[in-house]
PDB file of C-alpha atoms in Angstrom:
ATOM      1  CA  UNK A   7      -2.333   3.248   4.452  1.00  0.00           C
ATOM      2  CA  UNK A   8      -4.149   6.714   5.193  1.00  0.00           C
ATOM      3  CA  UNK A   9      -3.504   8.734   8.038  1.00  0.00           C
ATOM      4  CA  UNK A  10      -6.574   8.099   9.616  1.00  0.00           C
ATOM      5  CA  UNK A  11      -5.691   4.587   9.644  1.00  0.00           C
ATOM      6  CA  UNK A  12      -2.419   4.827  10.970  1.00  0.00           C
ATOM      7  CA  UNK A  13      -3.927   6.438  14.130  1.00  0.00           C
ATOM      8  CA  UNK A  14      -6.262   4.577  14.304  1.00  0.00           C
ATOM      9  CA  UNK A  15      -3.777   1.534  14.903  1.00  0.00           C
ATOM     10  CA  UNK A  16      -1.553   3.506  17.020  1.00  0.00           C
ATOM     11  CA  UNK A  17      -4.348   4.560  19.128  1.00  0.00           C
ATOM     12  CA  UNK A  18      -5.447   0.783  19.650  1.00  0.00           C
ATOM     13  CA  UNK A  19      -1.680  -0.369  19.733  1.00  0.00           C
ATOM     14  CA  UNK A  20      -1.763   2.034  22.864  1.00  0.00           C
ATOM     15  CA  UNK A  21      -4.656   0.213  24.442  1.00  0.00           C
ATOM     16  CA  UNK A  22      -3.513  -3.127  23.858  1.00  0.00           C
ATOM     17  CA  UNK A  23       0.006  -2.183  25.340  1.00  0.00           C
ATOM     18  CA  UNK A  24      -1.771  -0.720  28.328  1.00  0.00           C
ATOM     19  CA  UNK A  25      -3.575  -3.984  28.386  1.00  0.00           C
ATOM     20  CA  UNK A  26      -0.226  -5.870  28.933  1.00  0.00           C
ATOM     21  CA  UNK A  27       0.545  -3.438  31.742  1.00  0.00           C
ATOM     22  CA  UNK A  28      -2.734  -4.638  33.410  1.00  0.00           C
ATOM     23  CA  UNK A  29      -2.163  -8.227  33.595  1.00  0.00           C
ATOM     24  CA  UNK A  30       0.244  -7.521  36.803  1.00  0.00           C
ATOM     25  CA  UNK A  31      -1.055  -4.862  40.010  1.00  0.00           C
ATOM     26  CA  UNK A  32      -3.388  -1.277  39.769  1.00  0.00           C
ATOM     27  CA  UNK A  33      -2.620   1.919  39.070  1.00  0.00           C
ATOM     28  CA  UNK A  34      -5.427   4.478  37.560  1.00  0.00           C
ATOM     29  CA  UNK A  35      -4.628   6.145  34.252  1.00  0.00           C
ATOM     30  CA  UNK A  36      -6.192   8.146  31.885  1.00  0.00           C
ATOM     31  CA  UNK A  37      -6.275   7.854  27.912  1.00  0.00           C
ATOM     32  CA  UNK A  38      -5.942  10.980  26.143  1.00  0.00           C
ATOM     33  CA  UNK A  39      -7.135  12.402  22.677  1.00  0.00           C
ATOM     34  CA  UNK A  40      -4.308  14.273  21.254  1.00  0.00           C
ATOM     35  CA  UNK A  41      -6.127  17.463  21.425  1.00  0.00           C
ATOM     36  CA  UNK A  42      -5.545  16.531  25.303  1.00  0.00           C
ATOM     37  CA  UNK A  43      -9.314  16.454  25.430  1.00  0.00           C
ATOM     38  CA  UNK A  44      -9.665  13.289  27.973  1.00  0.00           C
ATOM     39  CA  UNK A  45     -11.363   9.901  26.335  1.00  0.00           C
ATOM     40  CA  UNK A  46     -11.579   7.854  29.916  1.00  0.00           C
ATOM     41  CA  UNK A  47     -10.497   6.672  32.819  1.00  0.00           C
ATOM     42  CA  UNK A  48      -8.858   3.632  33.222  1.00  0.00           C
ATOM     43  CA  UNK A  49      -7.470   1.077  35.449  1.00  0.00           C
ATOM     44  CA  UNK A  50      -4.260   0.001  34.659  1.00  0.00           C
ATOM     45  CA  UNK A  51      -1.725  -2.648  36.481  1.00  0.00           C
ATOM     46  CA  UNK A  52       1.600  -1.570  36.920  1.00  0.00           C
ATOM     47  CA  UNK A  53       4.245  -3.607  35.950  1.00  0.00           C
ATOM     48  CA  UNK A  54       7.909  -3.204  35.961  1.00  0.00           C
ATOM     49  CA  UNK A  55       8.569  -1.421  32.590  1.00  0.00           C
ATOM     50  CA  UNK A  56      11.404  -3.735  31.903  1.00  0.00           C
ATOM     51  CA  UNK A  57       9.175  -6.832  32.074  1.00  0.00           C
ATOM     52  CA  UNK A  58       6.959  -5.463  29.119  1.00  0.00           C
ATOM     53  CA  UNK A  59      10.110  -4.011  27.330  1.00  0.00           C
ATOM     54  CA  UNK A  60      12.123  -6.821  27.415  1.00  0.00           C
ATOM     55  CA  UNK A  61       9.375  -8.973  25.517  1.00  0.00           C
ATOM     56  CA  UNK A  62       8.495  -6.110  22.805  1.00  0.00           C
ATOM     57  CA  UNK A  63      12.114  -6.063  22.344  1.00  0.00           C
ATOM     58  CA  UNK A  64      12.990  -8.893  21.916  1.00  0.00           C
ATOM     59  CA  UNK A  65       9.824  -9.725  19.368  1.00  0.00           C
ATOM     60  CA  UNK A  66      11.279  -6.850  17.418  1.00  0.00           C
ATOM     61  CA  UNK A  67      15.039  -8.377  17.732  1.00  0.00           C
ATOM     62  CA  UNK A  68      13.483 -12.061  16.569  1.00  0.00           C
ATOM     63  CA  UNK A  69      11.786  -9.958  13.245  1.00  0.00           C
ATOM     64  CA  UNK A  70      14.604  -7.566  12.284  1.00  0.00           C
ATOM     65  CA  UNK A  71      17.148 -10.960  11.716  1.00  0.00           C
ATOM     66  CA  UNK A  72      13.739 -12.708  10.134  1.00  0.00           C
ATOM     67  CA  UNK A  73      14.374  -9.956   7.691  1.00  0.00           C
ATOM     68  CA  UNK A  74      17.883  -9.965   7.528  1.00  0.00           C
ATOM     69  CA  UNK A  75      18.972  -6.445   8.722  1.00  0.00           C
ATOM     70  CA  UNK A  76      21.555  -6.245  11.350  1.00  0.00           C
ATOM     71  CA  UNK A  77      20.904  -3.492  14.210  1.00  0.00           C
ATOM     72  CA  UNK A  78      23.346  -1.588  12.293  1.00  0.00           C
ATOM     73  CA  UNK A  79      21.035  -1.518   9.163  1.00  0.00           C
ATOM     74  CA  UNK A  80      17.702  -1.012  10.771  1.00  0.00           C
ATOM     75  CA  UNK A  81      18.895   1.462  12.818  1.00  0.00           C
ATOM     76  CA  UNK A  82      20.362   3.903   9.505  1.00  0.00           C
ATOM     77  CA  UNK A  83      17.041   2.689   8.003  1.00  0.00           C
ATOM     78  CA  UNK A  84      14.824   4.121  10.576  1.00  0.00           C
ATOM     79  CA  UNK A  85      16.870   7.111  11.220  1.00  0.00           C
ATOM     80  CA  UNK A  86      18.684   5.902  15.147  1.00  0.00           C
ATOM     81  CA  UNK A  87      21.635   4.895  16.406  1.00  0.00           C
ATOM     82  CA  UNK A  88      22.472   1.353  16.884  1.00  0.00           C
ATOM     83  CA  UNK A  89      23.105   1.635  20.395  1.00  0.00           C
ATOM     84  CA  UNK A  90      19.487   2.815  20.603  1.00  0.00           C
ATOM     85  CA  UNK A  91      18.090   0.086  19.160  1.00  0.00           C
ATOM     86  CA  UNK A  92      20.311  -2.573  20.669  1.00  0.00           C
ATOM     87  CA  UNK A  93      18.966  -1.172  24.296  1.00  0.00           C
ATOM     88  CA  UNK A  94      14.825  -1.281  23.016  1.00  0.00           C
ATOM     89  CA  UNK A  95      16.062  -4.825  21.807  1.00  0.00           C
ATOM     90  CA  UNK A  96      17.381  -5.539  25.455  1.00  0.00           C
ATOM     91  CA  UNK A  97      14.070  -3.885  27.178  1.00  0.00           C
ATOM     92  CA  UNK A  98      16.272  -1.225  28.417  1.00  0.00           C
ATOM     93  CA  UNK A  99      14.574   1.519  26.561  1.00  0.00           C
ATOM     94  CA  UNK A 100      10.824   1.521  25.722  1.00  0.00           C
ATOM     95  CA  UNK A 101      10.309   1.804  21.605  1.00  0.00           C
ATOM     96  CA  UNK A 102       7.864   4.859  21.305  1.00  0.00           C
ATOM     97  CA  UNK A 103       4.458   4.697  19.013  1.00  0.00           C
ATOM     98  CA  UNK A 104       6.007   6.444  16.345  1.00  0.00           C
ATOM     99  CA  UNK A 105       9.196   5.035  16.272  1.00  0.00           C
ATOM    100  CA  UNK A 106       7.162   1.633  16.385  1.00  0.00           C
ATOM    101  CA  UNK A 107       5.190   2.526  13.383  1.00  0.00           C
ATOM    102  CA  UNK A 108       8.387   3.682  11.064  1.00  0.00           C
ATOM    103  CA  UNK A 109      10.280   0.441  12.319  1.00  0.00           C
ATOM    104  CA  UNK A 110       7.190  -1.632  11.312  1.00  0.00           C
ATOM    105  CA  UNK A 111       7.078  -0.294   8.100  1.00  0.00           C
ATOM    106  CA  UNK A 112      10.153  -0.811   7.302  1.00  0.00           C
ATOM    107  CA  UNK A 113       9.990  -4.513   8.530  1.00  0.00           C
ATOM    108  CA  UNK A 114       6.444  -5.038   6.881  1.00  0.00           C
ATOM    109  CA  UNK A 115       4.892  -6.176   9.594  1.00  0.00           C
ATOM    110  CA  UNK A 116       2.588  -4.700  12.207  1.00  0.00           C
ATOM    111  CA  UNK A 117       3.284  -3.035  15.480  1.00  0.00           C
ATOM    112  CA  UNK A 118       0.705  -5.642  16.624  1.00  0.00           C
ATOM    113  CA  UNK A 119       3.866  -8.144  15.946  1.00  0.00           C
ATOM    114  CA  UNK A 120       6.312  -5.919  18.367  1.00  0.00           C
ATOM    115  CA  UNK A 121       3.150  -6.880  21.224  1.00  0.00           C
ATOM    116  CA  UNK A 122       3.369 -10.475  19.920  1.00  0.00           C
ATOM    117  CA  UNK A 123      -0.492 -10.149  19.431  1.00  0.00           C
ATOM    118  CA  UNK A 124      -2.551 -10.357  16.212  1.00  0.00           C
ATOM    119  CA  UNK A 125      -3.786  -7.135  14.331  1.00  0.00           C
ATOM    120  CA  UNK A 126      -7.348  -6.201  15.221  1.00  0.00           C
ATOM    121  CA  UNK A 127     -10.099  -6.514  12.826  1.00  0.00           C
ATOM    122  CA  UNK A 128     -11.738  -3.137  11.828  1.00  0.00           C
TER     123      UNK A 128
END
């Protein structure tokens, strides 16, 4: 996968996160390029950041023992501590983009499976 295409999905993996967040009560936002030049406004809900955490977590707990690592293992793998990733798997700490990409990877699977939604079509 290219560069171009892994921003590409971490741009959109952004949107359809924010998405999530709107499903609840409204906040405004703004999405940003990462030259900081401003893309748009938006109108996002807000939602208690556990509520959204808890689920990614947990999707990314239910695929890391579908591919038999332990949170020990991933965590060496991906280059964390184990404590780290047993609070994202609890919704305790939010998993960032990038972190979300590598831990992807090295699950094969899609960041789009963390969101427990299907990969967009390009």
């Amino acid at each position: 996968m290219d560069l171009l295409t892994v921003q590409r999905n971490l741009i959109k993996a952004q949107q359809d996160y924010i998405s999530i967040l709107s499903e609840q009560s409204k906040v405004t936002g703004k999405i940003y390029k990462s030259n900081d030049e401003e893309i748009e406004d938006i109108d996002i809900k807000e939602v208690p950041q556990k509520d959204c955490s808890t689920s990614i977590g947990k999707n990314l707990q239910d695929l890391r023992k579908k591919a038999g690592y332990t949170q020990e293992e991933l965590a060496e793998k991906v280059g964390i501590g184990r404590s780290m990733l047993a609070q994202i798997e609890r919704g305790t700490k939010t998993i960032s983009l990038p972190l979300a990409d590598i831990v992807a990877d090295e699950l094969h699977c899609s960041i789009y499976d963390f969101l427990g939604k299907p990969e967009p079509l390009m």
